[in-house]
Coordinates of C-alpha atoms and ligand atoms in Angstrom, one line a residue:
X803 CA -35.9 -18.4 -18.5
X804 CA -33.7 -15.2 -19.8
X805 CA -32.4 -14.8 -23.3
X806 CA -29.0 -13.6 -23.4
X807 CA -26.1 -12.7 -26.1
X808 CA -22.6 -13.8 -24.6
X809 CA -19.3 -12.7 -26.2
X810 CA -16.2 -14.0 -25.8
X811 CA -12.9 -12.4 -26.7
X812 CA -9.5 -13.5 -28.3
X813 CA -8.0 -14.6 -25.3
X814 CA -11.0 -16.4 -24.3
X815 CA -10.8 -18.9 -27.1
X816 CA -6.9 -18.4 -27.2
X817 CA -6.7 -22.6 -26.8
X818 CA -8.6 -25.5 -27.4
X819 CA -8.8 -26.0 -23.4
X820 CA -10.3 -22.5 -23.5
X821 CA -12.5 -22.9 -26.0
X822 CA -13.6 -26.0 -23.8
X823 CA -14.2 -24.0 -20.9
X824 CA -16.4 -21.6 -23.0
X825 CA -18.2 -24.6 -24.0
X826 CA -18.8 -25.6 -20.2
X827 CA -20.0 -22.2 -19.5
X828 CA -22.7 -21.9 -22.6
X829 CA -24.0 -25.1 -21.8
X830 CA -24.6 -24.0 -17.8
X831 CA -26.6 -21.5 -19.2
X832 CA -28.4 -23.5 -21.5
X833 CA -29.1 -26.4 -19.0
X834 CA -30.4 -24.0 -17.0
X835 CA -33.5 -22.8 -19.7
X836 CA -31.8 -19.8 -21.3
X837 CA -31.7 -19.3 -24.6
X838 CA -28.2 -18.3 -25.6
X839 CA -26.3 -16.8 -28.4
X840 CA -23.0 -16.8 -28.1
X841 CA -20.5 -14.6 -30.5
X842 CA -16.9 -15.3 -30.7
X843 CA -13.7 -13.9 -31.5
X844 CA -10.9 -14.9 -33.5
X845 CA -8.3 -17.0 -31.0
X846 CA -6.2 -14.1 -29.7
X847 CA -3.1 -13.3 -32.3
X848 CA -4.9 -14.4 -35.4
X849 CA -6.4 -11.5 -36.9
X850 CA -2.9 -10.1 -36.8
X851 CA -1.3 -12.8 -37.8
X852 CA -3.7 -12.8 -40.8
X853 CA -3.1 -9.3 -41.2
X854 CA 0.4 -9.6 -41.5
X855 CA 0.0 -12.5 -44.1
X856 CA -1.9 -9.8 -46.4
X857 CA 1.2 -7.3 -46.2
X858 CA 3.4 -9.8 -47.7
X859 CA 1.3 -9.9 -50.2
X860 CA 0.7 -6.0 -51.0
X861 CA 2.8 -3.3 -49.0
X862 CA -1.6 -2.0 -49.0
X863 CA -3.5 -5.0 -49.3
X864 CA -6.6 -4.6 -51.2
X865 CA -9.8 -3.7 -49.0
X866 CA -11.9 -6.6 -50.2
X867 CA -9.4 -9.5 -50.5
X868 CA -8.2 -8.5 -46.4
X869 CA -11.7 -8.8 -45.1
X870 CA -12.3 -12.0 -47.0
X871 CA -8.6 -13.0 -45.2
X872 CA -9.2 -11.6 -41.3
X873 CA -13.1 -12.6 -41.5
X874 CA -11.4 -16.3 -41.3
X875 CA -10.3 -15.7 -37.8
X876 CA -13.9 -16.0 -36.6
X877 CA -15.0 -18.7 -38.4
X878 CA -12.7 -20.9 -36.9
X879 CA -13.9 -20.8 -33.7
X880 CA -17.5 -20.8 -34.5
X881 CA -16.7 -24.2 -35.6
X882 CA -14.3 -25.1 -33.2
X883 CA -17.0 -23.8 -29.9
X884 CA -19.9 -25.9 -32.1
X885 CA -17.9 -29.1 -31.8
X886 CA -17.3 -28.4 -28.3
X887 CA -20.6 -28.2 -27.3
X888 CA -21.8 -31.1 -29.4
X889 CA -19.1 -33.1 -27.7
X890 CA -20.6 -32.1 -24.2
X891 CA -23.7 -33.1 -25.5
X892 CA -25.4 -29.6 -25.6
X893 CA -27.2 -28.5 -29.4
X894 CA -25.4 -26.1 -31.4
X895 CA -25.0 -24.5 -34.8
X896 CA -22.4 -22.0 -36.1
X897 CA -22.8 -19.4 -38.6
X898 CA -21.4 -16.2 -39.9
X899 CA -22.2 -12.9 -40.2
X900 CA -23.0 -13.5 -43.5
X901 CA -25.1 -16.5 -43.1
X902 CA -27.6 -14.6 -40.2
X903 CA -28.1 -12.0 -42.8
X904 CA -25.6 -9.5 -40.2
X905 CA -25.9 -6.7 -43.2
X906 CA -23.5 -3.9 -43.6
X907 CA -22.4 -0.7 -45.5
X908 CA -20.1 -1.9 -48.2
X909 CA -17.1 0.3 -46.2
X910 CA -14.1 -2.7 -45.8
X911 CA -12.2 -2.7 -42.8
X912 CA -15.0 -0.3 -40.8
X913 CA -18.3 -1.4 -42.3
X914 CA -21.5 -0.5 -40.2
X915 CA -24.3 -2.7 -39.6
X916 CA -27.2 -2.1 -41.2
X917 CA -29.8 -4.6 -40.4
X918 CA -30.3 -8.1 -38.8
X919 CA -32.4 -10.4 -40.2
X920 CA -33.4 -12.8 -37.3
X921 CA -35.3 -15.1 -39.0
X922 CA -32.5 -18.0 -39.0
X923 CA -31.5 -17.2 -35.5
X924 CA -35.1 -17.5 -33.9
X925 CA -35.6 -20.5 -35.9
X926 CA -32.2 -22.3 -34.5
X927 CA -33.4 -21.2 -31.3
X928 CA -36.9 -22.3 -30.8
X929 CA -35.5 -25.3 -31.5
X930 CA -33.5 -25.2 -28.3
X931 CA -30.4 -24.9 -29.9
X932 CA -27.4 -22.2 -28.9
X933 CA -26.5 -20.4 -31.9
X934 CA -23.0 -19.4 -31.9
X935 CA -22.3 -16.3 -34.5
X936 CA -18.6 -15.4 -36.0
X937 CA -18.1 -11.8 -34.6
X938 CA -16.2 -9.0 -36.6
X939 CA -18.3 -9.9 -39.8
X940 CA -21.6 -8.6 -42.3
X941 CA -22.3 -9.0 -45.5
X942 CA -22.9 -6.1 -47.7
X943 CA -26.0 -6.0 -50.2
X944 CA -23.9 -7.1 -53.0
X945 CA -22.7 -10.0 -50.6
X946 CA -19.4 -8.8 -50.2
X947 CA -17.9 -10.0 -46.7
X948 CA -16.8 -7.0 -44.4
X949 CA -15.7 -6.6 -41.1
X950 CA -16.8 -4.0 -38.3
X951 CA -13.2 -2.7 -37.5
X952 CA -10.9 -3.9 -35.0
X953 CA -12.5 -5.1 -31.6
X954 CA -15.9 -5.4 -33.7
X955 CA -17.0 -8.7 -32.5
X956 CA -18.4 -6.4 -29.2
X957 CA -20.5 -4.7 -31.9
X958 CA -21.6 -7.5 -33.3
X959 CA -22.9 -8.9 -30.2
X960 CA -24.6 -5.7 -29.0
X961 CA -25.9 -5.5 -32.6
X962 CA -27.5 -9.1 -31.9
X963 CA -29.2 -8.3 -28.6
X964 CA -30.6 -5.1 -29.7
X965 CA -32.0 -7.1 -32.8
X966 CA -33.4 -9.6 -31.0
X967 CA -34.6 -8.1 -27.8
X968 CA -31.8 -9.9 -25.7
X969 CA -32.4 -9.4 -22.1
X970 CA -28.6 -8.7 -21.4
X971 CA -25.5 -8.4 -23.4
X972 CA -22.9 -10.1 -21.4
X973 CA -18.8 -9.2 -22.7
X974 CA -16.8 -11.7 -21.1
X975 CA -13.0 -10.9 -21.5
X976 CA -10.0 -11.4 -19.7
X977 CA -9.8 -8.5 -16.9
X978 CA -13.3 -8.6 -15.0
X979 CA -14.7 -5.5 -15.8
X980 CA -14.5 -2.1 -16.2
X981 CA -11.4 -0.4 -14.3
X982 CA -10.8 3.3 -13.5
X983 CA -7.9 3.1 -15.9
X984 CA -6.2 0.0 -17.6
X985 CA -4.8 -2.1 -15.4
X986 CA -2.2 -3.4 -17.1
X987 CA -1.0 0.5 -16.3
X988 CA -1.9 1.0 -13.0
X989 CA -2.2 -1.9 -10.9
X990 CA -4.4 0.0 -8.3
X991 CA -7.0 0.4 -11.1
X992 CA -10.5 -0.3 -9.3
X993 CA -13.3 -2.0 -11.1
X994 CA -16.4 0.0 -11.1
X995 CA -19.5 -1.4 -10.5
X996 CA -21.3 0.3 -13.2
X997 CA -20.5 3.0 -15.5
X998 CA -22.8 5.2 -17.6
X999 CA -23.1 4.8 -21.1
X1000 CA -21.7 8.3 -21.4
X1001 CA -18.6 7.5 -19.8
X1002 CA -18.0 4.6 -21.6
X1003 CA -18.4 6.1 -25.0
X1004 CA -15.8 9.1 -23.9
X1005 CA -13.3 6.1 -22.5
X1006 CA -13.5 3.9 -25.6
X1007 CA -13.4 6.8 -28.0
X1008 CA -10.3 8.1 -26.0
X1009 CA -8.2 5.0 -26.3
X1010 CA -9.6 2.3 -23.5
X1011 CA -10.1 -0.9 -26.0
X1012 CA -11.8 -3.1 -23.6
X1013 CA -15.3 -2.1 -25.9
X1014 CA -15.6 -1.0 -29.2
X1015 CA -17.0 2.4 -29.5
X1016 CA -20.0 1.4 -31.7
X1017 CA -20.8 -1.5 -29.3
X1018 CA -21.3 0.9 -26.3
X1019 CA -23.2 3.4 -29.1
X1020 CA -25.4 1.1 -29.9
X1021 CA -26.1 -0.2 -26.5
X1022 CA -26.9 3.1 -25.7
X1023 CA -29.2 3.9 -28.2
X1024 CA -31.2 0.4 -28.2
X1025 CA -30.9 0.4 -24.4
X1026 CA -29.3 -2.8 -24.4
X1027 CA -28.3 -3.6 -20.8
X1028 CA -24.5 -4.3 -21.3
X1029 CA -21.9 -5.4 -19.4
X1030 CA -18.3 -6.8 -19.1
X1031 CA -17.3 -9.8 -17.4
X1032 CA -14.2 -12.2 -16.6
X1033 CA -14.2 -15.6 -18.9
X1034 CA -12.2 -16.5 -16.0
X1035 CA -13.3 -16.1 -12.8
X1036 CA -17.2 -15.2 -11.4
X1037 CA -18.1 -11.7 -10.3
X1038 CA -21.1 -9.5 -11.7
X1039 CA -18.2 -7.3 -13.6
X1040 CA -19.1 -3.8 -14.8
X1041 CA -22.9 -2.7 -15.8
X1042 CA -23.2 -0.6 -18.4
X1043 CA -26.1 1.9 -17.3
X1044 CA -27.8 5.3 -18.0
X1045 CA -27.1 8.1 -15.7
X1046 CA -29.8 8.2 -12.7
X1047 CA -30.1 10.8 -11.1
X1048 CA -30.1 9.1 -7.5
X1049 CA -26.4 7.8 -8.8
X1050 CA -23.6 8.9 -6.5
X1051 CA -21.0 9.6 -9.2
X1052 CA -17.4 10.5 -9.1
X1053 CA -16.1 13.0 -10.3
X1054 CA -13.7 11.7 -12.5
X1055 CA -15.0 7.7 -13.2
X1056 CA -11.6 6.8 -15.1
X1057 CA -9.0 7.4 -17.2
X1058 CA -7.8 6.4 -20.8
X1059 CA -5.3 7.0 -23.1
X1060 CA -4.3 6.7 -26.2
X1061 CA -0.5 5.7 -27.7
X1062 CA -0.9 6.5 -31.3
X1063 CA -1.1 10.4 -31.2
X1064 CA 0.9 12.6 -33.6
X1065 CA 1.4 16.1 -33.9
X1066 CA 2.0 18.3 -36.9
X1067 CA 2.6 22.0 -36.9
X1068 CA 2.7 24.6 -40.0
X1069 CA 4.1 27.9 -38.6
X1070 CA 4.1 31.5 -40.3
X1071 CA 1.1 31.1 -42.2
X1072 CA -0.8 34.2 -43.8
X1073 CA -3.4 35.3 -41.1
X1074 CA -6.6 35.3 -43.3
X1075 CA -10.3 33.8 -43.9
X1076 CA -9.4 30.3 -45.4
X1077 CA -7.0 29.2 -43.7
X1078 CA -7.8 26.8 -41.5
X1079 CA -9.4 25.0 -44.7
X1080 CA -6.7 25.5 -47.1
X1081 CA -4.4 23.1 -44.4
X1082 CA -7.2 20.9 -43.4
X1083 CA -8.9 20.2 -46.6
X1084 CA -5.8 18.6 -48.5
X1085 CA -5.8 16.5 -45.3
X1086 CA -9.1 15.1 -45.6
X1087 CA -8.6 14.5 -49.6
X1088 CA -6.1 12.0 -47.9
X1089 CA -9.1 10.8 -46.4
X1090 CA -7.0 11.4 -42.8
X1091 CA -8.7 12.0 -39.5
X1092 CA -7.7 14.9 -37.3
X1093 CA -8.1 14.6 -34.0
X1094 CA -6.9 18.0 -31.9
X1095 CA -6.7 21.3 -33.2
X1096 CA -5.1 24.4 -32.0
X1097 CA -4.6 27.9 -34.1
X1098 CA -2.0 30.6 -32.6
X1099 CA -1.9 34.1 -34.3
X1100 CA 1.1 35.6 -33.7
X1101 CA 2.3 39.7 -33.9
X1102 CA 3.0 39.9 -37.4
X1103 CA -0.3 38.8 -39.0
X1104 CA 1.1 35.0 -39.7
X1105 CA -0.7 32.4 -37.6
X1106 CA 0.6 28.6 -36.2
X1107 CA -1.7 25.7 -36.8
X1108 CA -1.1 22.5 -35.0
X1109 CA -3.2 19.5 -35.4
X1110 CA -3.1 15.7 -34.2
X1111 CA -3.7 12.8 -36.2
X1112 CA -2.9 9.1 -35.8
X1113 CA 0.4 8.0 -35.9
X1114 CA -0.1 5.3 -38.9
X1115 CA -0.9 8.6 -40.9
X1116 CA 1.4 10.8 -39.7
X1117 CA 3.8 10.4 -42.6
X1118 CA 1.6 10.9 -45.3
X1119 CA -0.1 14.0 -43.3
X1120 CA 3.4 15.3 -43.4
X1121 CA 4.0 15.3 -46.9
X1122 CA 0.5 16.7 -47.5
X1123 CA 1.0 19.9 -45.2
X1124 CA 5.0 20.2 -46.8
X1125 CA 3.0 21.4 -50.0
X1126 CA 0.6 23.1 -48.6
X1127 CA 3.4 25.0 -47.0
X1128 CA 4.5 25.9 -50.0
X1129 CA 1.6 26.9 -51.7
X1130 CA 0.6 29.4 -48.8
X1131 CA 4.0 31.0 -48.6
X1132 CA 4.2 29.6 -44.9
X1133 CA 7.4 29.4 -42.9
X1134 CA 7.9 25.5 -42.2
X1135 CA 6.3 22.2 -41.2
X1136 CA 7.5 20.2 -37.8
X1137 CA 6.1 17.3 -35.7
X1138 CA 6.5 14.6 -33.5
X1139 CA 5.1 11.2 -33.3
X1140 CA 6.4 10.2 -30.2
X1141 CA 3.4 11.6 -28.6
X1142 CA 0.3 10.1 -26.2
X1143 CA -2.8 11.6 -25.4
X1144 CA -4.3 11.1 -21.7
X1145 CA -8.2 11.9 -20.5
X1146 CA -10.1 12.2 -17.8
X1147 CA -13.5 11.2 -17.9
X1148 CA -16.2 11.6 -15.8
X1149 CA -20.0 13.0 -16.0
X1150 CA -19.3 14.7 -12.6
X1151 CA -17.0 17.1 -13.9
X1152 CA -20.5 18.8 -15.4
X1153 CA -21.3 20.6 -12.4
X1154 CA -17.8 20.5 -10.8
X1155 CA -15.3 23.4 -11.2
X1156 CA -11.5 22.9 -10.4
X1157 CA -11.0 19.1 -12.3
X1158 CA -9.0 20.4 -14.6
X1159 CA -6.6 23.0 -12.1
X1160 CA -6.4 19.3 -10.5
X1161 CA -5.6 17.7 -13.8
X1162 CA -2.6 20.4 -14.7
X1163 CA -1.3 20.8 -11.2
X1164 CA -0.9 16.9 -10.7
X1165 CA 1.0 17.0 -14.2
X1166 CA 3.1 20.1 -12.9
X1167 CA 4.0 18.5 -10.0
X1168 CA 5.5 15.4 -12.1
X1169 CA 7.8 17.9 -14.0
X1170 CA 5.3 16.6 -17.0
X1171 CA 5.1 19.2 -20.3
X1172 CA 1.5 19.4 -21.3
X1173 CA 1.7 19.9 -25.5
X1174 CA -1.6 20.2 -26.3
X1175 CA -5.3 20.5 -23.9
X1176 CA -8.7 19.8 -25.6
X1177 CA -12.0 19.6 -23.5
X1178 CA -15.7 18.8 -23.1
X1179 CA -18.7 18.2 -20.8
X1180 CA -17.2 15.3 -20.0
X1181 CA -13.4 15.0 -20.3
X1182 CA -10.4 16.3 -20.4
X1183 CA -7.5 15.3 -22.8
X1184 CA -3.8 16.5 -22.6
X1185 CA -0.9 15.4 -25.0
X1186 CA 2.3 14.5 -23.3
X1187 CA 5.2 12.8 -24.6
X1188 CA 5.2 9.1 -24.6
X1189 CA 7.9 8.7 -22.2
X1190 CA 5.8 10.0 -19.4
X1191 CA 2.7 8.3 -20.0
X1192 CA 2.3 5.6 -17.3
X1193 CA 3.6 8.4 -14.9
X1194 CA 0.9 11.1 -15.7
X1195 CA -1.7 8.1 -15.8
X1196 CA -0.6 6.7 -12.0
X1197 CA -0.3 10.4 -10.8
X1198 CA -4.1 11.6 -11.6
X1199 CA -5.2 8.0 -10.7
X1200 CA -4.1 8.8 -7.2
X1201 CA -4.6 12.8 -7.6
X1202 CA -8.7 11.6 -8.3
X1203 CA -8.3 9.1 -5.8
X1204 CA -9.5 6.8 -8.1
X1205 CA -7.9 3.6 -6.0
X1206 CA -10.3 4.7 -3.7
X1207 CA -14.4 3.6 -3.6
X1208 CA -16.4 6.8 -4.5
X1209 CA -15.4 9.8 -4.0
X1210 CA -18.6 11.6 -4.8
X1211 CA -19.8 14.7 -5.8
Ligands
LIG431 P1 -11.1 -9.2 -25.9 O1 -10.1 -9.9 -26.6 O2 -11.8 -10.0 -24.9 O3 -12.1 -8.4 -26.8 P2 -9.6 -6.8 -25.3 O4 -8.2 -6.9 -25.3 O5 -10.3 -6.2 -26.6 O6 -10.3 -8.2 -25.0 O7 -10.1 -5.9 -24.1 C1 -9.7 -6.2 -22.8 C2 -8.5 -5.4 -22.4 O8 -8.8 -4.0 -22.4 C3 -7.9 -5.7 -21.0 O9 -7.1 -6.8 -21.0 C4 -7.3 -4.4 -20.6 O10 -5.9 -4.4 -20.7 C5 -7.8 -3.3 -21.6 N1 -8.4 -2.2 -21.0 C6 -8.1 -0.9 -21.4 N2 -8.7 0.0 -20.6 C7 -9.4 -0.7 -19.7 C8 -10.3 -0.4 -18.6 N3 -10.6 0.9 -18.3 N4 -10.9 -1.4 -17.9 C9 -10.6 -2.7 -18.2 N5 -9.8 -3.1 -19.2 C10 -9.2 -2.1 -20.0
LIG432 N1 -10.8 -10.5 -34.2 C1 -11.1 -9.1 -34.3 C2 -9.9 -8.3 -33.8 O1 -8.9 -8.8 -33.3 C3 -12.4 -8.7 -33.7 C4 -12.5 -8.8 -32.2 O2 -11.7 -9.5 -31.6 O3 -13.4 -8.3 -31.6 O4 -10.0 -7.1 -33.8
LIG433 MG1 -11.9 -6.5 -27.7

């Protein structure tokens, strides 16, 4: 007998029928002697839909209220996947995040989880039945309802096996794994067979949605074995691993991107100490992340600053930075939103030389204008236009020879 956390996404329980054939699964498992908690998702296209809803209703809907709205999705199918199960004759109970004590920071829209309280869980399990939790959702300590950010049901489940001592976190979604790169990109995308934790926190924090970034954080720090499965079909999909050292790794394991990338530039500034703050700190006042950052100091003592930021925000930091340009004296403010950023991950490129001469030469070769470069142990990034970013993703899938099992170090 194993005890396992299952999760299943939006497209999973898009349909009744679906929902149904969740059901079927969960009560394999259970009929075989596991204990099971299942976590769902809203059905695919609801906590949008919901989302939209609350923008006719305030151009910025109100942080509270909107979490009160898009924590509904969930709790629709908790009830719906309950029913389904009792109607196949297998125990079941839904709750929400609130109601297994899932308890958060009070920050709406990104809250973190705190603490679990497993009391109610353990209880409903002993008893033999599956428990079925609404994913996405806590409860801060005023009992306030939050949500974990988009995609945060995966946290919630990871969250759950990590409280409970789950023998595996299983993500079952609609592609069957981990791929080299997102499929819906590059049809030749492989699916890897497992994937270090490492990796997986550069691809999800670089644009690759199939996990949420705190899922794969947690998992990693509360060694939670993870990993991602098809609702759909059977296969072992993608473990979720630390790095051994008897691993043959790739080089580069996959690619991600990212379509939301904008880029502002202030030009002619004074070259002195301060700088660098006096543009970013009005930024952060308007609480807006920056992502890349690149100073230039040209001949004549005046210095260009170019920065990234996401797209949503890209207005706002542009009205920011037009005063700051005129408080520093500085010569003007451009950008362009029409931009993507593209990475190469890979813990391989540690004690590899040349990825990157790879990287640039590939993009060369497409006649593809590389804006910005950032790096790290693990990745590199490049901003291109938007126009060419299936291009530059198919052309270092096949420069890596990522269609291709293992190329290793
Ligand atoms: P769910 O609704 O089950 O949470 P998501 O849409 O959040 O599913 O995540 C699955 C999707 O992630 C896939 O359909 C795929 O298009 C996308 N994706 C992006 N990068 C990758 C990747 N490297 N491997 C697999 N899927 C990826
Ligand atoms: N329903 C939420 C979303 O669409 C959470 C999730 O699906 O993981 O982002
Ligand atoms: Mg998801």
């Amino acid at each position: 007998m194993a005890f396992y956390v299952y999760k299943f996404g939006g497209t999973s329980v898009g349909s009744v029928e679906r929902i149904k054939a969740v059901a079927e699964k969960v009560k394999a498992a259970h009929d075989a002697g596991h204990q099971i908690i299942v976590v769902v998702s809203a059905m695919s296209g609801e906590t949008n839909r919901l989302i939209d809803l609350a923008k006719e209703m305030q151009v910025q809907p109100h942080e509270r209220e909107l979490d009160v709205l898009i924590s509904t999705g969930e709790q629709v199918t908790v009830a719906l996947l309950s029913m389904a199960l009792h109607e196949i004759g297998c125990p079941a109970r839904s709750f929400t995040g609130g109601q297994v004590k899932i308890l958060t920071d009070s920050s709406y829209t990104k809250a973190r989880i705190r603490k679990i309280d497993d009391t109610r869980i353990r209880k409903h399990l002993n008893q033999g039945e599956v428990v079925v939790v609404a994913g996405f959702q806590g409860m801060d300590e005023d009992e306030n309802i939050t949500t974990l950010g988009r995609g945060g049901s995966d946290t919630t489940a990871v969250a759950l096996a990590a409280a409970l001592h789950a023998d595996e976190c299983l993500i079952f979604t609609d592609v069957d794994g981990v791929y080299t790169t997102d499929p819906r990109i590059e049809p030749k995308a492989r699916r890897l067979e497992r994937i270090t934790f490492e990796e997986m926190l550069e691809m999800a924090s670089l644009g690759s949605k199939v996990l949420q970034i705190r899922s794969v954080e947690f998992a990693g720090k509360y060694n939670v074995a993870l990993r991602v499965l098809s609702s759909f079909k059977e296969g072992c999909g993608t473990l979720i691993t630390y790095e051994e050292s008897t691993m043959e790794s790739a080089l580069v394991s996959g690619i991600a991107f990212n379509r939301d990338e904008a880029k502002l530039t202030i030009t002619g500034v004074p070259d002195l100490p301060g700088v660098a703050y006096k543009i970013l700190g009005p930024i952060a006042e308007a609480n807006i992340e920056v992502d890349m950052i690149i100073q230039n100091i040209a001949d004549d003592a005046t210095t260009d600053f170019t920065f990234t930021v996401h797209r949503n925000d890209y207005q706002r930091a542009k009205a920011v930075l037009a005063q700051t340009c005129l408080d520093l004296g500085a010569r003007a403010v451009t950008g362009d939103d029409t931009l993507v950023k593209v990475s190469i991950v890979g813990v391989g490129m540690r004690s590899h030389a040349g990825i990157a001469s790879t990287m640039f030469k590939t993009l060369a070769e497409e006649g593809i204008n590389i804006r910005m470069i950032s790096t790290s142990e693990i990745k590199i990034s490049v901003v291109v236009d938007e126009k060419h970013l299936e291009q530059a993703v198919q052309a270092l899938h096949a420069a890596f020879h990522l269609d291709q099992v293992v190329a290793t170090r």
